[in-house]
Short mmCIF file of C-alpha atoms and ligand atoms in Angstrom, two decimals:
data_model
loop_
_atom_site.label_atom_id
_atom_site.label_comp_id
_atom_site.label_asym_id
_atom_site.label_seq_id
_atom_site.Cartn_x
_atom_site.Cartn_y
_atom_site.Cartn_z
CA UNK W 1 0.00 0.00 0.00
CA UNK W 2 1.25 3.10 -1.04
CA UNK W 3 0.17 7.56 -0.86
CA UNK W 4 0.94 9.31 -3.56
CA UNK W 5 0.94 13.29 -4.23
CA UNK W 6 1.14 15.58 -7.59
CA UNK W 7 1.25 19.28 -7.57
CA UNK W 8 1.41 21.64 -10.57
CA UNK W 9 1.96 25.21 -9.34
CA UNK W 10 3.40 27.98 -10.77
CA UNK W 11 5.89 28.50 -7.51
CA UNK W 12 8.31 26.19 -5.97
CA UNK W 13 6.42 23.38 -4.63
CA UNK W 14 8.82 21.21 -3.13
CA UNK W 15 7.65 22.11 0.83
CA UNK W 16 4.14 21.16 0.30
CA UNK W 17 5.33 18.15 -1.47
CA UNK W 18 6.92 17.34 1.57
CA UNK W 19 3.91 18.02 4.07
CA UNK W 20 1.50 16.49 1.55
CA UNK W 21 3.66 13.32 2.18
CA UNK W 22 4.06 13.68 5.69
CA UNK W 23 0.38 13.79 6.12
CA UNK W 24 0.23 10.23 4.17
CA UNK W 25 2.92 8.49 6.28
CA UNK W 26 0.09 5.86 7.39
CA UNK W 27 -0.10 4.66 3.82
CA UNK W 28 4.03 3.44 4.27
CA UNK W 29 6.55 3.69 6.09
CA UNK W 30 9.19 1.49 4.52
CA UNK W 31 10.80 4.03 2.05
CA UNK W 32 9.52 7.49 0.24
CA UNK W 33 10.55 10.00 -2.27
CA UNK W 34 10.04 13.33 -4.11
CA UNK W 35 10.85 14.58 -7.88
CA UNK W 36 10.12 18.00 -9.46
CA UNK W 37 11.36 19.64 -12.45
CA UNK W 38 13.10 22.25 -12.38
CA UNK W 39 11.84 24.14 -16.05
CA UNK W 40 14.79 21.67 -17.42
CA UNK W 41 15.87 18.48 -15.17
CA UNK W 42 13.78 16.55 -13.11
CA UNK W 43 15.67 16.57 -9.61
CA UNK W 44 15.01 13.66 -6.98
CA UNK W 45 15.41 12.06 -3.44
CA UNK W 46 14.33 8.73 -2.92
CA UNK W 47 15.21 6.58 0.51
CA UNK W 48 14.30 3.84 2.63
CA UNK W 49 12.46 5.64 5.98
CA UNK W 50 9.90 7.69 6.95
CA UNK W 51 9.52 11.31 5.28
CA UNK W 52 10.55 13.14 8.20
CA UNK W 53 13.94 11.17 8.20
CA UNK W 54 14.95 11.24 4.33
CA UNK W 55 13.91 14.47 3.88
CA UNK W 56 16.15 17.33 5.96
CA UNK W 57 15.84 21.23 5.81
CA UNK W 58 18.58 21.76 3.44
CA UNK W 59 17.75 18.45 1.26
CA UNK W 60 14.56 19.94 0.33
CA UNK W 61 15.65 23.35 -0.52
CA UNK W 62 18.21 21.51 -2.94
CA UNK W 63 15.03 20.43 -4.55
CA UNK W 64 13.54 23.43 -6.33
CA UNK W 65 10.43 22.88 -9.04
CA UNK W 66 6.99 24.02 -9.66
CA UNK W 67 5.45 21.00 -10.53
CA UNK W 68 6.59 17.54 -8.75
CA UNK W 69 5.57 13.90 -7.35
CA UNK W 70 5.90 12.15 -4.02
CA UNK W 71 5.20 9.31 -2.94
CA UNK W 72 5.33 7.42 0.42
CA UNK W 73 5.41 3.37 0.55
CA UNK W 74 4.81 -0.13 1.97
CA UNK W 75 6.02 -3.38 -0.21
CA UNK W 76 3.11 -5.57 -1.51
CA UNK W 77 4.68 -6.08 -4.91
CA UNK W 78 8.26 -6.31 -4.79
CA UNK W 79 10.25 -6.26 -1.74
CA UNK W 80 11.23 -4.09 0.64
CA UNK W 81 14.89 -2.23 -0.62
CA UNK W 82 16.44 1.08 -2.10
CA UNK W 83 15.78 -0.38 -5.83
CA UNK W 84 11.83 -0.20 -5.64
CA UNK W 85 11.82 3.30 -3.79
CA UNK W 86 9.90 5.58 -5.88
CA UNK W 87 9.05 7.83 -8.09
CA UNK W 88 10.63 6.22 -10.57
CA UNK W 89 12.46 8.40 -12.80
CA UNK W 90 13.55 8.04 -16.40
CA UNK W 91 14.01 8.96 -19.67
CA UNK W 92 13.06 7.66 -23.08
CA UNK W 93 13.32 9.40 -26.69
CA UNK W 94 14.69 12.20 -25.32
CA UNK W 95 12.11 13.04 -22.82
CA UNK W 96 11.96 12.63 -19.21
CA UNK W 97 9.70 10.87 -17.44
CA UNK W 98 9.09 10.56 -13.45
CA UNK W 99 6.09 7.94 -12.05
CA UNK W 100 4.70 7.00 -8.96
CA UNK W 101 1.93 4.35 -8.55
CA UNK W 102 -0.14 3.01 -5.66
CA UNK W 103 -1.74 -0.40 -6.02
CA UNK W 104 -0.85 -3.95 -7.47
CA UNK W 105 -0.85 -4.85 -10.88
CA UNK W 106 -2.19 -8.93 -11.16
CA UNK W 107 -0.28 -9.16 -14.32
CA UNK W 108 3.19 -8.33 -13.94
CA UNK W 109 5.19 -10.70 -13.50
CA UNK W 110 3.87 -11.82 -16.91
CA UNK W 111 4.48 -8.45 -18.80
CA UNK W 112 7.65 -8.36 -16.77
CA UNK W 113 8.63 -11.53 -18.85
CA UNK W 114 7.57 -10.25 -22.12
CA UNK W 115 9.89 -6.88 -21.70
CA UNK W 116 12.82 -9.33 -20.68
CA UNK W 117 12.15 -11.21 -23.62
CA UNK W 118 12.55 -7.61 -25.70
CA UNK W 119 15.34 -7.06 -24.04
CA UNK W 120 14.67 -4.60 -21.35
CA UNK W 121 16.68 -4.80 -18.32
CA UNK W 122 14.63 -4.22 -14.87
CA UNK W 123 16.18 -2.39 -11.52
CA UNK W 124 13.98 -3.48 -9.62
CA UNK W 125 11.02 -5.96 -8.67
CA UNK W 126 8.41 -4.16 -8.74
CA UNK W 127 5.07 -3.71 -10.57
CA UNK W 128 6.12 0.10 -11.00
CA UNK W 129 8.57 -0.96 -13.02
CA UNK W 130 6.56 -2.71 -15.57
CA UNK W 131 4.13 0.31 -16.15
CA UNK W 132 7.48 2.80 -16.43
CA UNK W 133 8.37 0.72 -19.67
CA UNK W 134 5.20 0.32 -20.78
CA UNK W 135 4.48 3.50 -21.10
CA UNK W 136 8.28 4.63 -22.32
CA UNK W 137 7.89 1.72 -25.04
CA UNK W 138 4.67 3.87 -26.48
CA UNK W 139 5.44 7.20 -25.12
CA UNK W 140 6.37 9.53 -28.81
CA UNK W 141 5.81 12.97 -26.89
CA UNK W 142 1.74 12.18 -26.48
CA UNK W 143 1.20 11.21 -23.26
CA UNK W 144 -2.60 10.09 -23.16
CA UNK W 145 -1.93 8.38 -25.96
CA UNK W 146 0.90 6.30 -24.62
CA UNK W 147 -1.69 6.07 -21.25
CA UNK W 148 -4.02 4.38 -23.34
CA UNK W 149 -1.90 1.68 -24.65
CA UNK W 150 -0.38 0.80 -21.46
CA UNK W 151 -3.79 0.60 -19.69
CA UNK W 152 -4.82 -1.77 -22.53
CA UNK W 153 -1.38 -3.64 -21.02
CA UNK W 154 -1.80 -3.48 -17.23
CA UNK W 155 -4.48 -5.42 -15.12
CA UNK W 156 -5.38 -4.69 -11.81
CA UNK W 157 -4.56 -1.81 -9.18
CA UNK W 158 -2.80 1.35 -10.05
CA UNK W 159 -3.33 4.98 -9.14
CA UNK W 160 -0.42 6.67 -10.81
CA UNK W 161 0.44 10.31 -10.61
CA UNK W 162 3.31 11.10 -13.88
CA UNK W 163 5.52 14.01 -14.11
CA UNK W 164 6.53 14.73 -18.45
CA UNK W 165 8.49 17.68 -18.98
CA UNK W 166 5.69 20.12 -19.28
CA UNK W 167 2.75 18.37 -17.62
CA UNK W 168 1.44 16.74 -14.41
CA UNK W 169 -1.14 13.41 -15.26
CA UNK W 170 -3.22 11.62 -12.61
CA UNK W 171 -4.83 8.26 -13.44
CA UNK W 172 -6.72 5.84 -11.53
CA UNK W 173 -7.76 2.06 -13.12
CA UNK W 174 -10.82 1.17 -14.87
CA UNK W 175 -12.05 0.09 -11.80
CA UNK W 176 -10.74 2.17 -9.39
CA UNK W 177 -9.59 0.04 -6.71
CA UNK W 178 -6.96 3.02 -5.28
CA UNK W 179 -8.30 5.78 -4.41
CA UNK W 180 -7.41 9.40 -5.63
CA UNK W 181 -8.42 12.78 -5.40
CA UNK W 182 -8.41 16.03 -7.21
CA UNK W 183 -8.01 18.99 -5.65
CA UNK W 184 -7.15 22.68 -6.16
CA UNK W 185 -5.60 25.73 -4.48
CA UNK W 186 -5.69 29.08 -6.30
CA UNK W 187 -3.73 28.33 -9.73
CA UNK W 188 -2.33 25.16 -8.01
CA UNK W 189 -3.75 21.61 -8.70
CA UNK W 190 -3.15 18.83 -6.29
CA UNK W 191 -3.33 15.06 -7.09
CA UNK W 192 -3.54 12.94 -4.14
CA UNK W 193 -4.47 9.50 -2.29
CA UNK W 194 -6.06 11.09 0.46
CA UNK W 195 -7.83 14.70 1.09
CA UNK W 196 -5.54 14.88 4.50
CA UNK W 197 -2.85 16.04 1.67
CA UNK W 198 -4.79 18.27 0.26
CA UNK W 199 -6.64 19.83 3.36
CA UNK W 200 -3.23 20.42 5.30
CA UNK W 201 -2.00 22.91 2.11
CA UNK W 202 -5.42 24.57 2.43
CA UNK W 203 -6.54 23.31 -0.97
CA UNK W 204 -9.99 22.54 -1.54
CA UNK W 205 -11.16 19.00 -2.31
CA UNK W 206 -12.38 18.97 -6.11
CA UNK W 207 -13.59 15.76 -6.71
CA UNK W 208 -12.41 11.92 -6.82
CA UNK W 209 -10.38 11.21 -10.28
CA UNK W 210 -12.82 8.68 -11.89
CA UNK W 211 -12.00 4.98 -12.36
CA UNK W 212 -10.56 4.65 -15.84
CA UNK W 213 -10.23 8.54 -16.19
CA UNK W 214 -6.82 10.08 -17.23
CA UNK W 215 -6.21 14.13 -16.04
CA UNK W 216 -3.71 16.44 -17.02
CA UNK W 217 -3.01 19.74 -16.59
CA UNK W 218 -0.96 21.71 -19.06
CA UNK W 219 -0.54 25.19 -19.47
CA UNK W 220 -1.92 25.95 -16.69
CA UNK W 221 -5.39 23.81 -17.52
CA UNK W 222 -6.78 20.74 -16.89
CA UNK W 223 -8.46 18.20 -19.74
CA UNK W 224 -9.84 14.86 -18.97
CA UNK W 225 -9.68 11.60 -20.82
CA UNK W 226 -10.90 8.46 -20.72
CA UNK W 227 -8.69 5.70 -21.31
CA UNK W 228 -11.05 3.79 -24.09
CA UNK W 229 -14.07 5.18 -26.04
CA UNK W 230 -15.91 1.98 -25.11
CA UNK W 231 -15.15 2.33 -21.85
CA UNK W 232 -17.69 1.92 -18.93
CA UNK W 233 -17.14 2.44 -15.40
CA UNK W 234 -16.76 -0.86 -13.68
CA UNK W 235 -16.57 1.00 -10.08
CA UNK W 236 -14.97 -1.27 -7.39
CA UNK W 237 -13.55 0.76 -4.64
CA UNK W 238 -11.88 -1.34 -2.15
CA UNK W 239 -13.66 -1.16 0.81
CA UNK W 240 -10.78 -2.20 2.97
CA UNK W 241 -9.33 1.42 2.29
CA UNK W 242 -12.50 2.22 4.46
CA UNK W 243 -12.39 -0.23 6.90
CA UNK W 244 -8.71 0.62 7.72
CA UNK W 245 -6.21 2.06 5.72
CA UNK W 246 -7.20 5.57 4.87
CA UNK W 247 -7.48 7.85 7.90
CA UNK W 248 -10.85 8.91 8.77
CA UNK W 249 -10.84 12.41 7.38
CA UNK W 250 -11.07 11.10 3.95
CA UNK W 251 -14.06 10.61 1.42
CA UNK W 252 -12.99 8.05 -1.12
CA UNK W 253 -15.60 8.05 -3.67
CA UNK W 254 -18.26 9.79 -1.66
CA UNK W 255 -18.37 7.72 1.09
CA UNK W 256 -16.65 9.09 4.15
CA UNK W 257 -14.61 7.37 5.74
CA UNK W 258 -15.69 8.29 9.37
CA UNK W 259 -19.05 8.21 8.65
CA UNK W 260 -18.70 4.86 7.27
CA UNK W 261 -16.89 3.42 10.31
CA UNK W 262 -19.23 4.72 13.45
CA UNK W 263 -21.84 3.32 11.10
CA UNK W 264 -20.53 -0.27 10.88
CA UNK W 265 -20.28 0.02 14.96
CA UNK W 266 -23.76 0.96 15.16
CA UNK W 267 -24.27 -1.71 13.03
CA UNK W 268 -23.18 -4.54 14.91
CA UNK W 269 -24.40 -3.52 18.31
CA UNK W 270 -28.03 -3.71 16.87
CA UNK W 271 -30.12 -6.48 17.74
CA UNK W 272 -27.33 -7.03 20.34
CA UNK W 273 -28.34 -7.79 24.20
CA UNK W 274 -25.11 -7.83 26.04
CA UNK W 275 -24.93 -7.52 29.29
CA UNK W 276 -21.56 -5.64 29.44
CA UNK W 277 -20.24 -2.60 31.58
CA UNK W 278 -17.77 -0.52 29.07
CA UNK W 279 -16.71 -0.24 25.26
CA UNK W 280 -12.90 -0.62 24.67
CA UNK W 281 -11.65 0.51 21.46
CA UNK W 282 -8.17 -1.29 20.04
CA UNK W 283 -6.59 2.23 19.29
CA UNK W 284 -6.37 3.90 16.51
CA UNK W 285 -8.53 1.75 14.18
CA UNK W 286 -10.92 0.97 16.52
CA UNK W 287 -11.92 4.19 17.61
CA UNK W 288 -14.92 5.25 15.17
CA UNK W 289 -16.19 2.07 15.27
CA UNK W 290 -16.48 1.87 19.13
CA UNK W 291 -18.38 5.51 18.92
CA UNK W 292 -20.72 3.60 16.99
CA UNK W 293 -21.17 0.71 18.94
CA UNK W 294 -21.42 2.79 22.25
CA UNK W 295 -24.11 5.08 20.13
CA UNK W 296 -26.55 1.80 19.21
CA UNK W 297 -25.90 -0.69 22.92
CA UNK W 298 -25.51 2.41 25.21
CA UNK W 299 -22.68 1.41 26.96
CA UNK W 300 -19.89 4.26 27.39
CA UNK W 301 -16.73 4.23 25.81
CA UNK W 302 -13.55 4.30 27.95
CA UNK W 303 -9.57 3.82 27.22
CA UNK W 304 -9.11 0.55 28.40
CA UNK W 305 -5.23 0.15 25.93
CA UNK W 306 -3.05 2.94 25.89
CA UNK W 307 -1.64 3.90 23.07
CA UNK W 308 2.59 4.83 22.21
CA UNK W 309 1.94 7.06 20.00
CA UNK W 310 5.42 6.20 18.33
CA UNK W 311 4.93 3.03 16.73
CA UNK W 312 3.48 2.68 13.62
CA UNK W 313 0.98 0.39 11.92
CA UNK W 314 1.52 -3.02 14.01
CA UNK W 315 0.47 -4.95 11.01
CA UNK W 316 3.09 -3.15 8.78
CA UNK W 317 6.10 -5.27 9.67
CA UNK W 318 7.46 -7.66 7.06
CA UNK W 319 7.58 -10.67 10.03
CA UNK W 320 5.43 -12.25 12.70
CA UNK W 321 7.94 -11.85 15.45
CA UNK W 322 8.29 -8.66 14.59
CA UNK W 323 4.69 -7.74 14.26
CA UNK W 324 4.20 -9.37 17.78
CA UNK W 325 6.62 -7.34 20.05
CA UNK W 326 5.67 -4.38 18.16
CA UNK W 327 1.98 -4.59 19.36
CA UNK W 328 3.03 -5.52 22.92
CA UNK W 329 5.10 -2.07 22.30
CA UNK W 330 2.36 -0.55 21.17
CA UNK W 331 -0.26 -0.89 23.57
CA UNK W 332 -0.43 -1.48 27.24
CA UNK W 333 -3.74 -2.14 29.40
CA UNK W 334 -5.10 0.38 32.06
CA UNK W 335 -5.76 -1.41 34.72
CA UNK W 336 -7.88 1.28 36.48
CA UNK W 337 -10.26 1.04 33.61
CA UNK W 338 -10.47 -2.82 32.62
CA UNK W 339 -10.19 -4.27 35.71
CA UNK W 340 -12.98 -6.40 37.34
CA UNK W 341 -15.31 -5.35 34.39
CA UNK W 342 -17.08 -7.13 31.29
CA UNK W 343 -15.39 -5.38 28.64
CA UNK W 344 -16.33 -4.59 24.66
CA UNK W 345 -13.09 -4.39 22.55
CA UNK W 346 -13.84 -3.40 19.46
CA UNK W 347 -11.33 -3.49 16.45
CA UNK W 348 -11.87 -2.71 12.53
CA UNK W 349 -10.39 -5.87 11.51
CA UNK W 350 -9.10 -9.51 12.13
CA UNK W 351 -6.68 -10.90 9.89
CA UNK W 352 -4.13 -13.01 11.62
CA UNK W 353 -6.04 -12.80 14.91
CA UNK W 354 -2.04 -11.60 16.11
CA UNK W 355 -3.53 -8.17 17.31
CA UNK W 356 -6.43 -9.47 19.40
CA UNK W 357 -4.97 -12.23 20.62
CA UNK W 358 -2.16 -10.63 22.11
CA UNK W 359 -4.58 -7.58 23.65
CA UNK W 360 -6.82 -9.90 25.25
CA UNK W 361 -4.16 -11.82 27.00
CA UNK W 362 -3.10 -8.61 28.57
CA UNK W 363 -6.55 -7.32 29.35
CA UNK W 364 -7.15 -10.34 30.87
CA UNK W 365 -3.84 -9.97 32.76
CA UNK W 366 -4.56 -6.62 33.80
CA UNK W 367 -8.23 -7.66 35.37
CA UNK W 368 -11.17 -7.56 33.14
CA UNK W 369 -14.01 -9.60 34.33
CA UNK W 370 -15.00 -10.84 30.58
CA UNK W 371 -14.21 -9.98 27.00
CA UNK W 372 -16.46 -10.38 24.00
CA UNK W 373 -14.35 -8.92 20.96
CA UNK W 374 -16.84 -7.11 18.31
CA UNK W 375 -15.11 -6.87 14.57
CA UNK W 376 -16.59 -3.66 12.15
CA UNK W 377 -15.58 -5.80 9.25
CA UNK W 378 -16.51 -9.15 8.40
CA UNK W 379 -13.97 -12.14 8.64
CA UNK W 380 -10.91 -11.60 5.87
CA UNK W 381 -10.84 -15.03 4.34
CA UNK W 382 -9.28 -13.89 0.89
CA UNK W 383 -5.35 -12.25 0.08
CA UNK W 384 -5.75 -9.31 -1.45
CA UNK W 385 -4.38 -8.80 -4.93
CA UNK W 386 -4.80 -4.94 -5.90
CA UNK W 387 -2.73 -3.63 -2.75
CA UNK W 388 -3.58 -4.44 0.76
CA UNK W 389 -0.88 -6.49 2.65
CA UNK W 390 -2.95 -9.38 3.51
CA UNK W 391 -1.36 -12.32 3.73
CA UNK W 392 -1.35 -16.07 2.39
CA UNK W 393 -4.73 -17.08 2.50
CA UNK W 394 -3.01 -20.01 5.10
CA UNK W 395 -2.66 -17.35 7.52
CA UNK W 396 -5.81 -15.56 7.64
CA UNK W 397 -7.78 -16.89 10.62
CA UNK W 398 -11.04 -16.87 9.55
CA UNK W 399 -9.63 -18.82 6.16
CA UNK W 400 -9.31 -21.91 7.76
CA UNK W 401 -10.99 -21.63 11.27
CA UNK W 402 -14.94 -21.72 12.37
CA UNK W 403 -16.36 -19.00 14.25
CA UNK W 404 -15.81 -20.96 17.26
CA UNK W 405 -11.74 -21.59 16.55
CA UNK W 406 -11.57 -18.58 16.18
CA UNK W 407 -12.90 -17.66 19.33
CA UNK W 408 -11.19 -20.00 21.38
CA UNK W 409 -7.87 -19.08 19.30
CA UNK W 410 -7.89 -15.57 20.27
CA UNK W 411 -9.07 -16.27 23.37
CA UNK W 412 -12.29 -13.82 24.53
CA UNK W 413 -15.38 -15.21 25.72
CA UNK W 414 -17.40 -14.01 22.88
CA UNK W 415 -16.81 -12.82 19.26
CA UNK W 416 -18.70 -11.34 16.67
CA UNK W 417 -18.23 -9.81 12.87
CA UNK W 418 -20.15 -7.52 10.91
CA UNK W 419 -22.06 -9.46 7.78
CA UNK W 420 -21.18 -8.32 4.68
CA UNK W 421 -24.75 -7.01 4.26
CA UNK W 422 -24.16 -4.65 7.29
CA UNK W 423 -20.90 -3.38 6.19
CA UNK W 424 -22.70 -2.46 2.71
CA UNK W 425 -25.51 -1.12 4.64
CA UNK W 426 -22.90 1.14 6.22
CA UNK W 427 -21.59 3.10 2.67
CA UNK W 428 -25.81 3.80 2.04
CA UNK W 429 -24.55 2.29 -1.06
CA UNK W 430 -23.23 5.32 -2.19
CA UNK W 431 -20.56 3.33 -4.34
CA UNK W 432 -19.68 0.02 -5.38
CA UNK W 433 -17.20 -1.85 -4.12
CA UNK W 434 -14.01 -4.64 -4.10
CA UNK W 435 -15.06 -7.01 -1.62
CA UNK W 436 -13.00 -9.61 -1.85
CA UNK W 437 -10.80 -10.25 0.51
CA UNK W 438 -14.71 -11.07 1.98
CA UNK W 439 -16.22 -13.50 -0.43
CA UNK W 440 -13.38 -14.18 -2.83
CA UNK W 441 -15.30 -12.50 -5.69
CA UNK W 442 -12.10 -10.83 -7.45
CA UNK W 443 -13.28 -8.32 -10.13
CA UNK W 444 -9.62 -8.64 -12.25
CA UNK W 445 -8.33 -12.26 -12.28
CA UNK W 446 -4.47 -12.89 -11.09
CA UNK W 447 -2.47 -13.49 -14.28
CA UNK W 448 0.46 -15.37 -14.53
CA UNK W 449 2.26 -16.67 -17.69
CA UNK W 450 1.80 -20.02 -16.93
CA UNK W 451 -2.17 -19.34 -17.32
CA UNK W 452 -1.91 -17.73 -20.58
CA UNK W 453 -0.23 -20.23 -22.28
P1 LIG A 501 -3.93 -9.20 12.82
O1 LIG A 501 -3.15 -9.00 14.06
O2 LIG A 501 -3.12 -9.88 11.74
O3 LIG A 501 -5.26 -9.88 13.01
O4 LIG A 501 -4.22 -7.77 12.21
C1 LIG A 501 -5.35 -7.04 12.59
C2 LIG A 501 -4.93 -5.70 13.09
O5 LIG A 501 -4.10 -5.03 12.14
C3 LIG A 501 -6.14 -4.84 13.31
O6 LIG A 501 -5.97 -4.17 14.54
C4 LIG A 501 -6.15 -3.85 12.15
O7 LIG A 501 -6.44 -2.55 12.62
C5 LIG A 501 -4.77 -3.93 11.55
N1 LIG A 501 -4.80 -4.21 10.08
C6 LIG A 501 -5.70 -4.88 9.40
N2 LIG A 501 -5.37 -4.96 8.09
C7 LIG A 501 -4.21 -4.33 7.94
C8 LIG A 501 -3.34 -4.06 6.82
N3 LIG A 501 -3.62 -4.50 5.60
N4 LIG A 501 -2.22 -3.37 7.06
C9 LIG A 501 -1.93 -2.96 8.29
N5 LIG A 501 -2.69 -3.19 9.37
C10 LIG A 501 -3.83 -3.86 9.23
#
């Protein structure tokens, strides 16, 4: 999972380039980057770490331009080293070329294969990669054109924002699995994953770039494009982006993301009779959907974990001894809150069951009476193709484990998910969505070579 930022200004822009991408560190956290163009070259700084390391005082005044790409990471495709930082950066036929991408593509290492086979010679491992030559192959100096090839090439997940020599281009997949936004601040236009970016420079949010839909701005104005003339929208927003990887001050394709989570709390507590004394959220992600819960049963919230607020994303550590100590790191029961009482903990998710397990072994520890763990999203059974870091499907809980298992596995006295039907329920079907790391219903097949042949 990746953020990524574009701004076309007509002043130096590499400071809100840099806040932008600060304000998108939950996205990654592995390794980031910034290019602009400077009228002539396009000037970078890619590195492993988060945005506030790579990127010093006198490193960013060293990068002067007024139009530019960032772009902020976690490895799903590709692993984790200085060879897949982006934006990429390149040049081809003379012109240069800088791209940064969010999502998975589910046919790379195929077209990967194909570009070996014509004698192209990769850096890295990524999907990023792929696209980059892809589009260089068709790129003769018209850039939707090339755009429109390449999209005829590449399946699956990709937001890209794409710096040419004298124009910034956003596009977002025919089905629009990643989001991105459009916004706008005087003469300034702002690409990005998340409105955070674009609140934080005081731009105002525009609208969501459309699945399939190709922008760019050039000469100071913007045109749209769609990447086929017998195209139609095939709208599946991933609704995991919702559950728990964008923050919740964004709106990703009209459904807000705050919004969306109290709602799936109030959800699940209805119909519910428990006889319990306090709501516990699992901070952060469990926050909005505890409001919710406390809104529909009546029980009050209180802060039964604390928080250190200087560890990242638990789940974003490439191993499972890692991603244990980090969560006992991250959050430590308060005993004046949890103890002797018949406690709610409510998360946004279960994937490995790591998280809950380990928190309800220490709430236990720390007192509480009972525990009856309440999910805002129903069980992930499915990897995730287009993006989100889950896992083999071997080591997704619910894959391979009853309700019950699961349960007894994790170790509260009670558990319960949100249906699928509630989670809907909760977006008022303002959109459509990717689902399927739910029922397994994956709207762009994984292609590999051995399939095609
Ligand atoms: P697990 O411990 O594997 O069950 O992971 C569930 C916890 O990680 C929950 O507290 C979620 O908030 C969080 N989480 C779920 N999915 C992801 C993801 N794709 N990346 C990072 N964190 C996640």
């Amino acid at each position: 999972m990746c953020g990524i930022i574009g701004i076309y200004s007509d002043k130096n822009i590499s400071k809100e380039l840099y806040y932008s991408l600060y304000s998108m560190q939950h996205r990654g956290q592995e390794s980031c980057g910034i290019a602009v163009l400077d009228g002539e070259n396009i000037n970078y700084k890619r590195d492993m770490g988060l945005v506030g390391e790579v990127f010093k005082e006198d490193e960013l005044s060293k990068l002067k331009g007024n139009m530019g790409i960032g772009h902020v990471r976690y490895s799903t495709a590709g692993g984790s080293h200085m060879a897949n930082c982006q934006p990429l950066v390149g040049s081809c036929r003379k012109r240069k070329l800088a791209l940064a991408h969010n999502g998975n593509l589910v046919n790379a290492n195929y077209l990967r294969e194909m570009l070996e086979e014509e004698g192209y010679m990769f850096q890295a491992n990524s999907d990023t990669e792929v696209i980059l030559y892809i589009l260089a192959r068709y790129y003769k100096g018209d850039i939707v054109e090339s755009l429109k090839i390449t999209m005829d090439y590449i399946k699956g997940a990709y937001s890209l924002v794409i710096m040419g020599e004298d124009e910034l281009v956003a596009v977002r997949d025919p089905h629009g699995f990643r989001p991105l936004k459009l916004g706008k601040k005087n003469n300034e236009y702002i690409f990005a994953s998340e409105d955070c970016a674009i609140d934080i420079l005081g731009g105002e949010i525009i609208r969501d770039v459309e699945p399939g839909e190709i922008v760019v701005i050039k000469d100071g104005k913007m045109k749209s494009y769609f990447y086929s003339e017998n195209y139609k929208p095939l709208k599946k927003s991933c609704i995991f982006e919702h559950i728990y990887f964008a923050r919740n001050d964004a709106t990703i394709d009209n459904v807000n993301v705050y919004n969306f989570r109290v709602k799936c709390g109030e959800i699940l507590a209805k119909d519910e009779n428990i006889n319990a004394d306090i709501v516990v959220p699992v901070p952060d992600s469990g926050w909005a959907g505890a409001i919710g819960y406390s809104n529909a049963s009546g029980l009050k919230v209180s802060e039964g974990l604390v928080k250190n607020r200087y560890v990242g994303r638990t789940f974003i550590k490439p191993t499972q001894e890692e991603r244990e100590i980090a969560v006992k790191i991250k959050l430590n029961p308060l005993s004046t809150v949890v103890k002797g009482k018949s406690v709610v903990l409510v998360d946004d998710s279960v994937v490995r069951g790591t998280t809950s397990r380990q928190i309800i072994q220490s709430l236990r520890e720390a007192g509480a009476k009972e525990i009856h763990l309440r999910v805002t999203s129903p069980p992930v059974q499915y990897s995730c193709y287009y993006g989100i870091d889950t896992p083999n499907r071997s080591k997704l809980i619910a894959s391979n484990n009853s309700l019950e298992q699961m349960r007894e596995f994790i170790g509260c006295d009670t558990i319960k998910f949100l249906d699928i039907e509630g989670m809907l329920d909760a977006t008022e079907h303002k959109c459509t969505f990717c689902k399927a790391c739910f029922d397994g219903d994956y709207p762009v097949k994984k292609i590999d070579k051995e399939e095609l042949l």
